[in-house]
């Protein structure tokens, strides 16, 4: 076996191989060096061996035995490894440490312990004990290597070593594992230089009896005093012929022994699942480092705690990797959401990212300590959800905006069509709005979260309601305007007619037509308003507005008809009719003996009587009287001062006097003209 290609690695540890440089599978690593420090390169080396994702699908075997008993030679034979073998010619070995190789063609890690034999040399047994502890805490199978002639030497060095192993084991595995199993290990005794005179069965019996004796001689803690050797160990035995004296047989039997490590179908296959230490391959390096640290500091090795520490470390690492990938995915939709876009299929994406991260985590982390695994999973879920939540909320907000915009659009379009029914337009726009929003919001939900869109939906409903209200108000206003215009048209002619024919019941007629027209307008409003779903209050307001506007329209018409010139014209026409025409409507030709003065006075008086008739709007029939509530100005409701009683007054008293005077002057002119006409007719 060559020791070519030793290359220095970090911390004075060695990683080397003697196959082609590109083949990492034969690389070996010194996991614990002469200075008793643990190699930081193990994690990487396990990756290079291709075991990173092996989970529990791997095994570990270690060797134990006196110095120079052919341990390294054996391992190399069994596993195709390249551990250093003592140089035959020099016969000395000074290194201490633990080396690791990957067995050929198997997910099997092999540990070789190198060291001086403290007991034989009278040195301290420190390293021996520590390496035993370390090997037991991590291996499933411990090969106990010894010469045939050492068998039965109960007081011999090997027995001391085994006692160490058992003691250490009690300290380590006295407690049950977290899942309640007893931690078991297989001790595979390999008897070297077996001559054959003593059959293996006899050697086996001797060794078993010795083991039992050693076990009984241990001082056990009280809680473990009834524990049997078989509670913790299985024992198996093999013998190998002399390597030099029976070289061929040695090789063939070594090969046969090797099969027990490779062939799962054999009944004597060594790796029973009960021996597995249940450390996932990706955590082996961290776990071993922790164990070594504890061993080094001579602390009580508490495996459950070690497993928990390992779980924390690895679960954090696995979680961080899952989060990194998840963040990359989630980032892709952050900007679109922030820019106000409704991202199509966001929920599907979010569910996939979340599930992907959890699947990745579960795949790798579920192999670790269940309590830690679950706790870290909850942490992971909350990190994921706190990243997704703003996306969900953003999507809701954007959805809200988009839905509201198309809702408005639909309302506008709906009201554009001829003879639309407002309530129907609102109801169908509203139904579509909710459907669209709920569908979108539901798509964005992620199972396992406590997200909800109820609040946003309620907000949306409120806004939709207020938009509909505003629309209705606008529409109602428009409707009132139309009705008002019609109203004006309808009253114009009759009012003009009545005001041109002054009579004591003139106002009765005016108010009657006003009343009838107003009633029709109110009916028109109410029948339309039904489709608007207006509230009673809104109806009351609209009707009050309508009434007031109707009244003001009437007032405007009256104003127009009683403007100075128009009114004086009316008076003049009335007067003329009586003064210049006779009862039959024939124009009068005044003669000197005619009673011009009498006729003039009579016509004038009759005409002057009209003025009080127009003064105020006052029907003879009191039931026709109209009234409106007065209003004081209010900047909030946009009302101006409106004093109803004053609107009943057509002329003030001064105005009436003024009009009377002006009329008298007109009448006087007619009188003078009449007089003059008689003079001229006399003169003819
Ligand atoms: P280790 O110190 O236990 O790892 O022993 P090595 O594998 O380095 O071997 C020590 C010496 O024993 C070397 O010179 C080997 O050639 C020799 N050796 C290895 N295997 C056997 C064996 O089965 N029988 C005998 N007699 N010598 C062996
Ligand atoms: Mg060796």
XYZ file of C-alpha atoms and ligand atoms in Angstrom:
713
model
C 0.000 0.000 0.000
C 1.409 3.284 -1.010
C 1.266 6.461 0.995
C 1.866 8.628 -2.014
C 0.375 12.071 -2.451
C 0.072 13.258 1.096
C -1.046 16.825 0.700
C -1.355 19.331 3.452
C -4.844 20.613 4.091
C -6.179 23.089 6.585
C -5.064 23.009 10.192
C -2.364 20.517 9.534
C -4.917 17.831 8.722
C -4.369 15.717 5.749
C -6.640 14.909 2.930
C -5.034 12.648 0.457
C -5.635 9.903 -1.976
C -3.589 7.622 -4.096
C -5.910 7.089 -7.013
C -6.300 9.482 -9.866
C -6.580 13.031 -8.589
C -10.060 13.480 -10.015
C -11.447 10.519 -8.069
C -12.539 11.831 -4.687
C -13.946 8.480 -3.600
C -10.560 7.170 -2.467
C -9.562 10.342 -0.660
C -8.908 9.963 3.018
C -9.101 12.531 5.711
C -7.560 12.878 9.103
C -10.597 13.916 11.083
C -8.705 14.171 14.338
C -5.047 15.030 14.186
C -2.057 14.525 16.481
C -2.991 17.697 18.296
C -6.427 16.254 18.942
C -8.168 18.899 16.899
C -11.120 18.119 14.710
C -10.812 18.760 10.997
C -13.023 21.517 9.591
C -12.820 19.819 6.209
C -15.027 16.837 7.005
C -18.331 18.353 5.839
C -16.785 19.138 2.492
C -15.184 15.730 2.276
C -18.517 13.977 2.896
C -19.904 16.033 0.042
C -16.984 15.021 -2.147
C -17.662 11.396 -1.320
C -21.193 11.976 -2.603
C -22.940 11.333 0.695
C -24.453 14.769 1.289
C -27.972 13.666 0.384
C -27.714 10.091 1.598
C -29.908 10.778 4.644
C -29.764 7.654 6.795
C -28.681 5.564 3.870
C -25.082 5.124 4.957
C -23.139 3.255 7.635
C -20.148 3.841 9.838
C -17.657 1.281 11.045
C -14.686 1.849 13.341
C -11.839 -0.303 14.503
C -10.489 -0.878 17.942
C -7.476 -2.814 19.167
C -3.888 -2.756 20.268
C -1.139 -1.085 18.381
C 0.261 -2.880 15.322
C -2.231 -5.698 15.273
C -2.856 -5.196 11.582
C -5.974 -2.990 11.944
C -5.190 -0.698 9.037
C -4.192 -3.674 6.928
C -7.523 -5.306 7.718
C -9.575 -2.237 6.898
C -7.815 -1.800 3.590
C -8.548 -5.410 2.728
C -12.167 -5.257 3.772
C -13.101 -1.906 2.276
C -10.587 -1.117 -0.429
C -9.366 1.853 1.577
C -5.845 3.220 1.791
C -5.102 3.762 5.440
C -1.456 3.935 6.336
C 0.072 0.620 7.260
C 3.128 0.453 9.431
C 6.264 0.120 7.446
C 7.452 -3.475 7.900
C 11.104 -2.520 7.793
C 10.951 0.264 10.356
C 8.327 -1.130 12.693
C 7.454 2.110 14.341
C 4.485 4.322 14.350
C 4.316 7.664 16.058
C 1.196 9.321 14.764
C -1.969 9.576 16.751
C -5.313 10.430 15.356
C -8.396 9.184 13.621
C -8.586 8.789 9.907
C -11.630 8.337 7.755
C -12.126 6.820 4.344
C -15.141 5.957 2.281
C -15.378 2.252 1.578
C -15.242 1.248 -2.036
C -18.640 0.933 -3.733
C -20.718 1.518 -0.626
C -22.149 4.380 1.438
C -19.880 3.296 4.227
C -17.567 5.483 6.276
C -14.598 3.718 7.805
C -12.662 5.096 10.735
C -9.166 3.973 11.586
C -7.734 4.812 14.936
C -4.029 5.313 15.129
C -2.213 5.692 18.358
C 0.304 4.545 20.852
C -0.783 1.870 23.177
C -0.718 3.797 26.409
C -1.310 0.794 28.616
C 1.607 -1.158 27.265
C 3.938 1.790 27.277
C 2.788 3.032 30.649
C 1.560 6.292 29.159
C -1.718 7.895 30.012
C -4.736 6.295 28.480
C -6.253 9.577 27.498
C -6.334 9.237 23.754
C -7.325 5.599 23.904
C -10.336 6.418 26.013
C -11.310 9.406 23.972
C -11.102 7.629 20.677
C -13.153 4.741 22.075
C -15.780 7.167 23.218
C -15.790 8.920 19.894
C -15.978 5.688 17.896
C -18.828 4.295 19.950
C -20.856 7.470 19.750
C -20.807 7.407 15.983
C -20.288 3.852 14.706
C -22.700 1.037 14.199
C -20.102 -1.659 14.122
C -16.941 -1.658 16.168
C -14.364 -4.108 14.921
C -12.382 -5.399 17.882
C -9.127 -6.567 16.433
C -6.913 -8.995 18.419
C -4.327 -11.741 17.988
C -5.443 -15.248 18.629
C -2.949 -15.553 21.401
C -4.508 -12.618 23.212
C -7.810 -14.515 23.572
C -8.379 -15.630 27.131
C -5.745 -13.338 28.538
C -8.281 -11.746 30.774
C -5.716 -9.529 32.410
C -4.180 -8.527 29.119
C -4.120 -5.194 27.450
C -7.092 -5.960 25.202
C -9.313 -6.680 28.086
C -8.423 -3.360 29.602
C -9.428 -1.720 26.381
C -12.717 -3.556 26.302
C -13.450 -2.603 29.835
C -12.943 0.939 28.709
C -15.362 0.397 25.847
C -18.071 -0.962 28.120
C -17.682 1.751 30.709
C -17.790 4.383 28.069
C -20.818 2.757 26.542
C -22.714 2.829 29.791
C -21.992 6.491 30.183
C -23.043 7.150 26.645
C -25.985 4.921 26.083
C -27.205 4.162 29.576
C -29.988 6.562 28.856
C -32.422 5.658 26.152
C -32.469 7.602 22.910
C -35.228 10.206 22.472
C -37.310 7.728 20.511
C -37.091 5.257 23.377
C -34.755 2.717 21.843
C -31.739 1.286 23.532
C -28.753 2.340 21.532
C -27.140 -0.885 20.347
C -23.737 -1.508 18.824
C -22.293 -4.560 17.189
C -18.898 -5.713 18.452
C -17.275 -7.709 15.704
C -14.308 -9.586 17.090
C -11.754 -10.360 14.431
C -9.200 -12.872 15.629
C -5.954 -12.498 13.748
C -3.308 -15.046 12.966
C -5.757 -17.817 13.671
C -3.732 -20.980 13.421
C -6.737 -23.277 13.446
C -5.870 -25.700 16.229
C -8.441 -24.064 18.457
C -11.739 -23.864 16.562
C -13.361 -20.468 16.267
C -16.338 -21.711 18.336
C -14.081 -22.260 21.320
C -12.388 -18.923 20.964
C -15.798 -17.361 20.648
C -17.008 -18.982 23.868
C -13.923 -17.829 25.697
C -14.328 -14.270 24.475
C -18.040 -14.215 25.331
C -17.321 -15.454 28.838
C -14.579 -12.862 29.220
C -16.939 -10.141 28.088
C -19.471 -11.248 30.622
C -16.836 -11.177 33.346
C -15.752 -7.711 32.338
C -19.342 -6.530 32.300
C -19.935 -7.875 35.796
C -16.804 -6.257 37.094
C -17.921 -2.822 35.977
C -19.125 -0.479 38.655
C -22.434 0.571 37.228
C -24.558 3.459 38.320
C -27.419 2.279 40.559
C -30.136 2.919 37.960
C -28.320 0.646 35.494
C -27.159 -2.072 37.828
C -29.539 -4.685 36.381
C -28.602 -3.972 32.790
C -27.121 -6.859 30.857
C -24.307 -6.716 28.365
C -26.828 -7.933 25.798
C -28.991 -4.885 26.435
C -26.390 -2.809 24.634
C -24.214 -5.074 22.545
C -24.468 -7.782 20.016
C -21.357 -9.823 19.508
C -20.124 -11.453 16.390
C -16.905 -13.297 15.642
C -14.545 -13.937 12.784
C -11.049 -15.319 12.451
C -8.394 -14.674 9.833
C -5.368 -16.837 9.057
C -1.837 -15.568 9.299
C -1.206 -12.929 6.710
C 2.273 -14.070 5.871
C 2.249 -17.742 6.703
C -1.074 -18.378 4.978
C -1.156 -15.463 2.609
C -3.664 -16.908 0.101
C -6.076 -18.082 2.755
C -5.722 -14.736 4.488
C -6.733 -12.925 1.320
C -9.674 -15.179 0.516
C -11.069 -15.134 4.029
C -10.626 -11.410 4.281
C -12.647 -11.174 1.089
C -15.320 -13.412 2.564
C -15.454 -11.271 5.727
C -15.752 -8.206 3.556
C -19.013 -9.542 2.105
C -20.653 -9.289 5.518
C -20.340 -5.510 5.150
C -21.620 -5.348 1.595
C -24.191 -8.033 1.004
C -27.480 -7.060 2.588
C -29.050 -10.379 1.744
C -26.690 -12.354 3.986
C -28.050 -13.428 7.345
C -24.799 -12.276 8.945
C -24.913 -8.843 7.271
C -23.510 -6.596 9.974
C -25.471 -3.378 9.553
C -28.753 -4.029 11.292
C -30.873 -0.849 11.380
C -30.938 -0.960 15.183
C -27.232 -0.042 15.241
C -27.698 3.130 13.233
C -27.038 6.277 15.237
C -29.736 8.094 13.223
C -27.562 11.028 12.262
C -28.377 12.107 8.709
C -25.310 12.031 6.491
C -25.393 15.781 5.977
C -25.100 16.224 9.748
C -22.423 13.659 10.474
C -19.540 16.106 10.389
C -21.209 18.600 12.684
C -22.304 15.831 15.001
C -18.857 14.280 15.201
C -17.279 17.638 15.808
C -19.673 18.228 18.704
C -18.973 14.798 20.137
C -15.250 15.339 19.875
C -15.486 18.720 21.521
C -17.359 17.207 24.451
C -14.910 14.339 24.662
C -11.961 16.689 24.523
C -13.269 18.831 27.323
C -13.954 15.722 29.384
C -17.545 16.682 29.655
C -20.197 14.102 30.196
C -21.212 13.086 26.774
C -24.930 13.576 26.564
C -25.970 12.189 23.228
C -29.560 13.443 23.277
C -28.227 16.956 23.803
C -25.705 16.424 21.024
C -28.444 15.281 18.727
C -30.518 18.298 19.606
C -27.617 20.674 19.005
C -26.967 18.968 15.720
C -30.625 19.263 14.821
C -30.663 22.946 15.629
C -27.629 23.607 13.542
C -28.703 21.550 10.575
C -32.356 22.554 10.644
C -31.239 26.189 10.645
C -28.975 25.542 7.678
C -31.629 23.634 5.770
C -34.209 26.254 6.567
C -31.890 29.044 5.433
C -31.324 27.297 2.124
C -35.057 26.831 1.639
C -35.680 30.490 2.489
C -33.000 31.682 0.090
C -34.625 29.881 -2.806
C -38.082 30.932 -1.697
C -37.036 34.589 -1.422
C -35.671 34.507 -4.920
C -39.039 33.317 -6.184
C -41.115 35.682 -4.085
C -38.999 38.643 -5.190
C -40.161 38.198 -8.763
C -43.690 39.364 -7.995
C -42.858 42.047 -5.453
C -42.451 44.843 -7.972
C -45.564 44.102 -10.043
C -47.651 44.035 -6.882
C -46.121 47.239 -5.584
C -46.757 48.940 -8.894
C -50.458 48.213 -8.480
C -50.823 45.248 -10.787
C -53.197 42.370 -10.159
C -50.870 39.433 -10.757
C -52.614 36.623 -12.580
C -52.277 33.313 -10.724
C -50.414 34.841 -7.776
C -52.052 32.440 -5.318
C -50.970 29.448 -7.350
C -47.408 30.757 -7.422
C -47.368 31.552 -3.731
C -48.719 28.130 -2.854
C -46.076 26.506 -5.022
C -43.219 28.544 -3.542
C -44.395 27.884 -0.023
C -44.939 24.186 -0.591
C -41.626 23.931 -2.394
C -39.746 25.475 0.511
C -41.529 23.307 3.063
C -40.975 20.179 0.984
C -37.284 20.946 0.721
C -37.115 21.569 4.431
C -39.106 18.463 5.311
C -37.056 16.251 3.036
C -33.769 17.183 4.701
C -34.727 18.299 8.185
C -37.312 15.711 9.144
C -34.519 13.233 9.757
C -33.347 15.261 12.706
C -34.584 15.500 16.269
C -38.347 15.782 15.888
C -38.880 18.489 18.480
C -36.265 20.718 16.905
C -37.406 19.877 13.406
C -40.971 20.877 14.210
C -40.004 24.034 16.063
C -37.789 25.227 13.228
C -40.475 24.320 10.751
C -42.901 26.603 12.535
C -40.258 29.355 12.365
C -39.809 28.710 8.676
C -43.543 28.858 8.071
C -43.786 32.172 9.836
C -40.875 33.628 7.857
C -42.435 32.443 4.614
C -45.855 33.719 5.523
C -44.559 37.090 6.594
C -43.004 37.435 3.148
C -46.106 36.265 1.332
C -48.553 38.240 3.398
C -47.643 41.657 1.899
C -48.015 40.149 -1.559
C -51.454 38.857 -0.642
C -52.494 42.184 0.859
C -51.064 44.059 -2.114
C -52.952 41.803 -4.490
C -56.171 42.452 -2.563
C -55.605 46.176 -2.685
C -54.911 46.111 -6.418
C -57.851 43.830 -7.003
C -60.012 46.190 -5.015
C -58.971 49.118 -7.192
C -59.357 47.245 -10.460
C -62.771 45.860 -9.523
C -64.008 49.250 -8.436
C -62.836 50.822 -11.688
C -64.731 48.329 -13.817
C -67.705 48.685 -11.512
C -67.821 52.422 -12.183
C -67.411 51.768 -15.881
C -70.302 49.347 -15.860
C -72.512 51.799 -14.003
C -71.772 54.531 -16.520
C -72.453 52.201 -19.441
C -75.595 50.842 -17.857
C -77.006 54.318 -17.396
C -76.254 55.229 -20.962
C -78.844 52.787 -22.323
C -82.367 54.008 -23.033
C -84.936 53.495 -20.287
C -82.507 51.840 -17.903
C -83.612 50.847 -14.487
C -81.175 52.318 -12.044
C -81.684 49.709 -9.367
C -81.095 46.920 -11.903
C -77.973 48.563 -13.237
C -76.572 48.944 -9.729
C -77.556 45.448 -8.662
C -75.935 43.716 -11.603
C -72.791 45.851 -11.500
C -72.608 45.162 -7.811
C -73.036 41.414 -8.250
C -70.290 41.297 -10.852
C -68.042 43.409 -8.648
C -68.345 41.031 -5.717
C -67.964 37.949 -7.850
C -64.837 39.292 -9.504
C -63.309 40.352 -6.206
C -64.120 37.178 -4.313
C -62.817 34.994 -7.131
C -59.575 36.948 -7.278
C -59.171 37.056 -3.525
C -59.878 33.374 -3.131
C -57.285 32.554 -5.751
C -54.711 34.452 -3.739
C -55.400 32.591 -0.506
C -52.805 30.132 0.740
C -53.823 27.121 2.792
C -52.328 26.974 6.221
C -52.388 30.722 6.744
C -54.953 32.683 8.673
C -55.374 35.175 5.847
C -58.772 36.540 5.032
C -60.200 39.046 2.588
C -63.384 39.796 4.508
C -62.216 43.175 5.690
C -61.196 44.297 2.220
C -64.473 42.967 0.827
C -66.411 44.955 3.402
C -64.448 48.060 2.444
C -65.131 47.398 -1.208
C -68.826 46.988 -0.537
C -68.896 50.258 1.325
C -67.148 52.107 -1.471
C -69.423 50.531 -4.067
C -72.376 51.634 -2.013
C -71.152 55.197 -1.785
C -70.409 55.275 -5.506
C -73.925 54.036 -6.205
C -75.272 56.633 -3.795
C -73.393 59.375 -5.562
C -74.621 58.148 -8.923
C -78.149 58.045 -7.641
C -77.856 61.546 -6.287
C -76.538 62.782 -9.611
C -79.239 60.938 -11.498
C -81.918 62.199 -9.172
C -80.687 65.730 -9.648
C -80.783 65.325 -13.405
C -84.285 63.919 -13.179
C -85.485 66.768 -11.016
C -84.027 69.194 -13.561
C -85.902 67.540 -16.402
C -89.140 67.555 -14.451
C -88.584 71.191 -13.571
C -88.079 72.105 -17.222
C -91.283 70.319 -18.189
C -93.088 71.967 -15.376
C -92.063 75.412 -16.553
C -93.255 74.659 -20.064
C -96.561 73.373 -18.817
C -97.474 76.284 -16.593
C -96.225 79.036 -18.869
C -99.230 79.367 -21.150
C -102.133 78.920 -18.727
C -100.573 81.278 -16.178
C -100.007 83.903 -18.833
C -103.608 83.475 -19.963
C -105.061 83.807 -16.468
C -102.928 86.764 -15.572
C -104.079 88.530 -18.697
C -107.679 88.137 -17.690
C -107.866 89.797 -14.349
C -110.752 88.584 -12.296
C -111.348 88.073 -8.591
C -110.704 84.295 -8.964
C -107.658 84.883 -11.114
C -105.305 83.493 -8.437
C -107.584 80.526 -7.867
C -107.137 79.568 -11.487
C -103.397 80.179 -11.416
C -102.913 78.185 -8.221
C -105.137 75.412 -9.470
C -103.157 74.898 -12.613
C -99.978 75.196 -10.543
C -101.227 72.538 -8.149
C -102.269 70.173 -10.884
C -99.014 70.538 -12.757
C -97.020 70.128 -9.571
C -98.957 66.998 -8.662
C -98.166 65.556 -12.060
C -94.485 66.438 -11.616
C -94.407 64.831 -8.207
C -96.015 61.692 -9.537
C -93.514 61.613 -12.385
C -90.683 61.937 -9.900
C -91.959 59.257 -7.598
C -92.532 56.726 -10.324
C -89.007 57.252 -11.635
C -87.479 57.343 -8.195
C -88.786 53.861 -7.500
C -86.134 52.390 -9.782
C -83.474 54.400 -8.011
C -84.089 52.744 -4.703
C -84.088 56.172 -3.144
C -84.537 56.389 0.567
C -87.613 58.098 1.993
C -85.408 60.895 3.133
C -83.913 61.348 -0.310
C -87.394 61.352 -1.795
C -88.537 63.928 0.695
C -85.555 66.141 -0.124
C -86.049 65.764 -3.851
C -89.751 66.527 -3.613
C -89.119 69.563 -1.444
C -86.603 70.766 -4.007
C -89.080 70.132 -6.763
C -91.813 72.055 -4.966
C -89.613 74.978 -4.245
C -88.310 75.118 -7.789
C -91.849 74.817 -9.119
C -92.938 77.657 -6.913
C -89.985 79.773 -7.977
C -90.793 78.968 -11.589
C -94.346 80.150 -11.039
C -93.047 83.227 -9.299
C -90.756 83.920 -12.241
C -93.649 83.609 -14.608
C -95.726 85.989 -12.460
C -92.789 88.359 -12.252
C -92.519 88.317 -16.024
C -96.212 88.986 -16.375
C -96.177 91.771 -13.814
C -93.026 93.538 -14.897
C -93.687 97.300 -15.024
C -94.090 97.632 -18.754
C -96.078 94.442 -19.146
C -98.314 95.260 -16.238
C -98.879 98.854 -17.351
C -99.715 97.445 -20.762
C -102.299 95.206 -19.199
C -103.829 98.126 -17.276
C -103.820 100.273 -20.379
C -105.475 97.558 -22.432
C -108.101 97.040 -19.739
C -108.743 100.743 -19.516
C -108.859 101.189 -23.262
C -111.295 98.377 -23.628
C -113.641 100.177 -21.302
C -113.025 103.762 -22.319
C -112.463 103.557 -26.044
C -114.841 100.774 -26.885
C -118.494 100.443 -26.136
C -120.218 97.425 -24.647
C -120.281 95.780 -28.044
C -116.607 96.261 -28.574
C -117.107 98.986 -31.161
C -114.678 101.943 -30.985
C -116.298 105.018 -29.582
C -116.505 108.267 -31.478
C -116.954 110.951 -28.868
C -119.530 113.598 -29.363
C -119.575 116.853 -27.479
C -122.642 115.901 -25.499
C -121.161 112.525 -24.512
C -120.287 112.072 -20.839
C -116.607 111.732 -21.434
C -115.788 112.599 -17.849
C -118.148 109.948 -16.485
C -116.933 107.255 -18.834
C -113.356 108.196 -18.079
C -113.823 108.079 -14.342
C -115.630 104.767 -14.509
C -113.055 103.090 -16.728
C -110.263 104.494 -14.602
C -111.779 103.316 -11.370
C -112.463 99.880 -12.753
C -108.874 99.666 -13.919
C -107.454 100.912 -10.650
C -109.374 98.203 -8.885
C -107.237 95.700 -10.692
C -104.071 96.734 -8.960
C -104.969 95.290 -5.553
C -105.989 92.124 -7.375
C -102.403 91.622 -8.501
C -100.787 92.816 -5.299
C -100.501 89.465 -3.635
C -101.088 85.906 -4.623
C -104.301 85.276 -2.845
C -106.991 82.848 -3.940
C -110.609 83.291 -2.950
C -110.816 79.635 -2.033
C -108.520 79.222 0.959
C -108.015 75.561 0.184
C -106.045 76.596 -2.856
C -103.550 78.497 -0.801
C -100.033 77.173 -1.264
C -97.273 77.213 1.275
C -93.671 76.204 1.559
C -91.415 76.070 4.553
C -89.093 79.032 4.775
C -85.359 78.425 4.880
C -82.557 80.331 6.421
C -79.287 80.464 4.565
C -76.895 77.628 5.284
C -73.562 77.336 3.541
C -73.390 73.631 4.358
C -76.529 72.586 2.542
C -76.116 75.328 -0.035
C -79.415 76.973 0.772
C -80.032 80.661 0.480
C -82.487 82.716 2.452
C -85.951 81.824 1.384
C -88.854 83.563 3.022
C -92.002 82.067 1.629
C -94.532 84.717 2.749
C -92.587 87.411 0.956
C -92.884 85.425 -2.260
C -96.644 85.830 -2.073
C -96.246 89.574 -2.494
C -96.219 90.626 -6.118
C -96.046 94.383 -5.486
C -95.054 96.339 -2.491
C -97.268 99.171 -1.527
C -94.897 101.785 -2.840
C -94.578 99.869 -6.040
C -98.359 99.749 -6.307
C -98.581 103.502 -5.794
C -95.942 104.118 -8.388
C -97.716 101.875 -10.910
C -101.018 103.628 -10.121
C -99.460 107.012 -10.783
C -97.948 105.906 -13.994
C -101.215 104.402 -15.087
C -103.067 107.637 -14.205
C -100.748 109.556 -16.469
C -101.429 107.096 -19.291
C -105.189 107.325 -18.638
C -105.017 111.123 -18.567
C -103.443 111.040 -21.969
C -106.354 109.003 -23.273
C -108.750 111.445 -21.711
C -107.040 114.445 -23.323
C -107.015 112.645 -26.622
C -110.753 111.887 -26.319
C -111.490 115.510 -25.498
C -109.418 116.724 -28.397
C -111.238 114.401 -30.766
C -114.619 116.022 -29.852
C -113.175 119.469 -30.359
C -111.930 118.540 -33.775
C -115.235 116.880 -34.711
C -117.078 120.088 -33.606
C -114.696 122.157 -35.632
C -115.458 120.210 -38.769
P -2.103 -1.305 12.971
O -1.129 -0.494 13.711
O -2.943 -2.098 13.880
O -2.914 -0.451 12.030
O -1.301 -2.354 12.099
P -0.835 -2.259 10.594
O -1.949 -2.570 9.679
O -0.130 -0.983 10.391
O 0.166 -3.434 10.554
C 1.232 -3.535 11.420
C 2.183 -4.581 10.912
O 1.586 -5.854 10.976
C 2.552 -4.375 9.491
O 3.887 -4.595 9.334
C 1.732 -5.389 8.733
O 2.365 -5.868 7.571
C 1.612 -6.487 9.729
N 0.414 -7.259 9.585
C -0.753 -6.832 9.034
N -1.657 -7.792 9.103
C -1.056 -8.877 9.689
C -1.532 -10.169 10.022
O -2.660 -10.572 9.786
N -0.641 -10.997 10.639
C 0.611 -10.581 10.899
N 1.388 -11.425 11.505
N 1.077 -9.403 10.585
C 0.245 -8.526 9.990
Mg -2.888 1.521 11.734
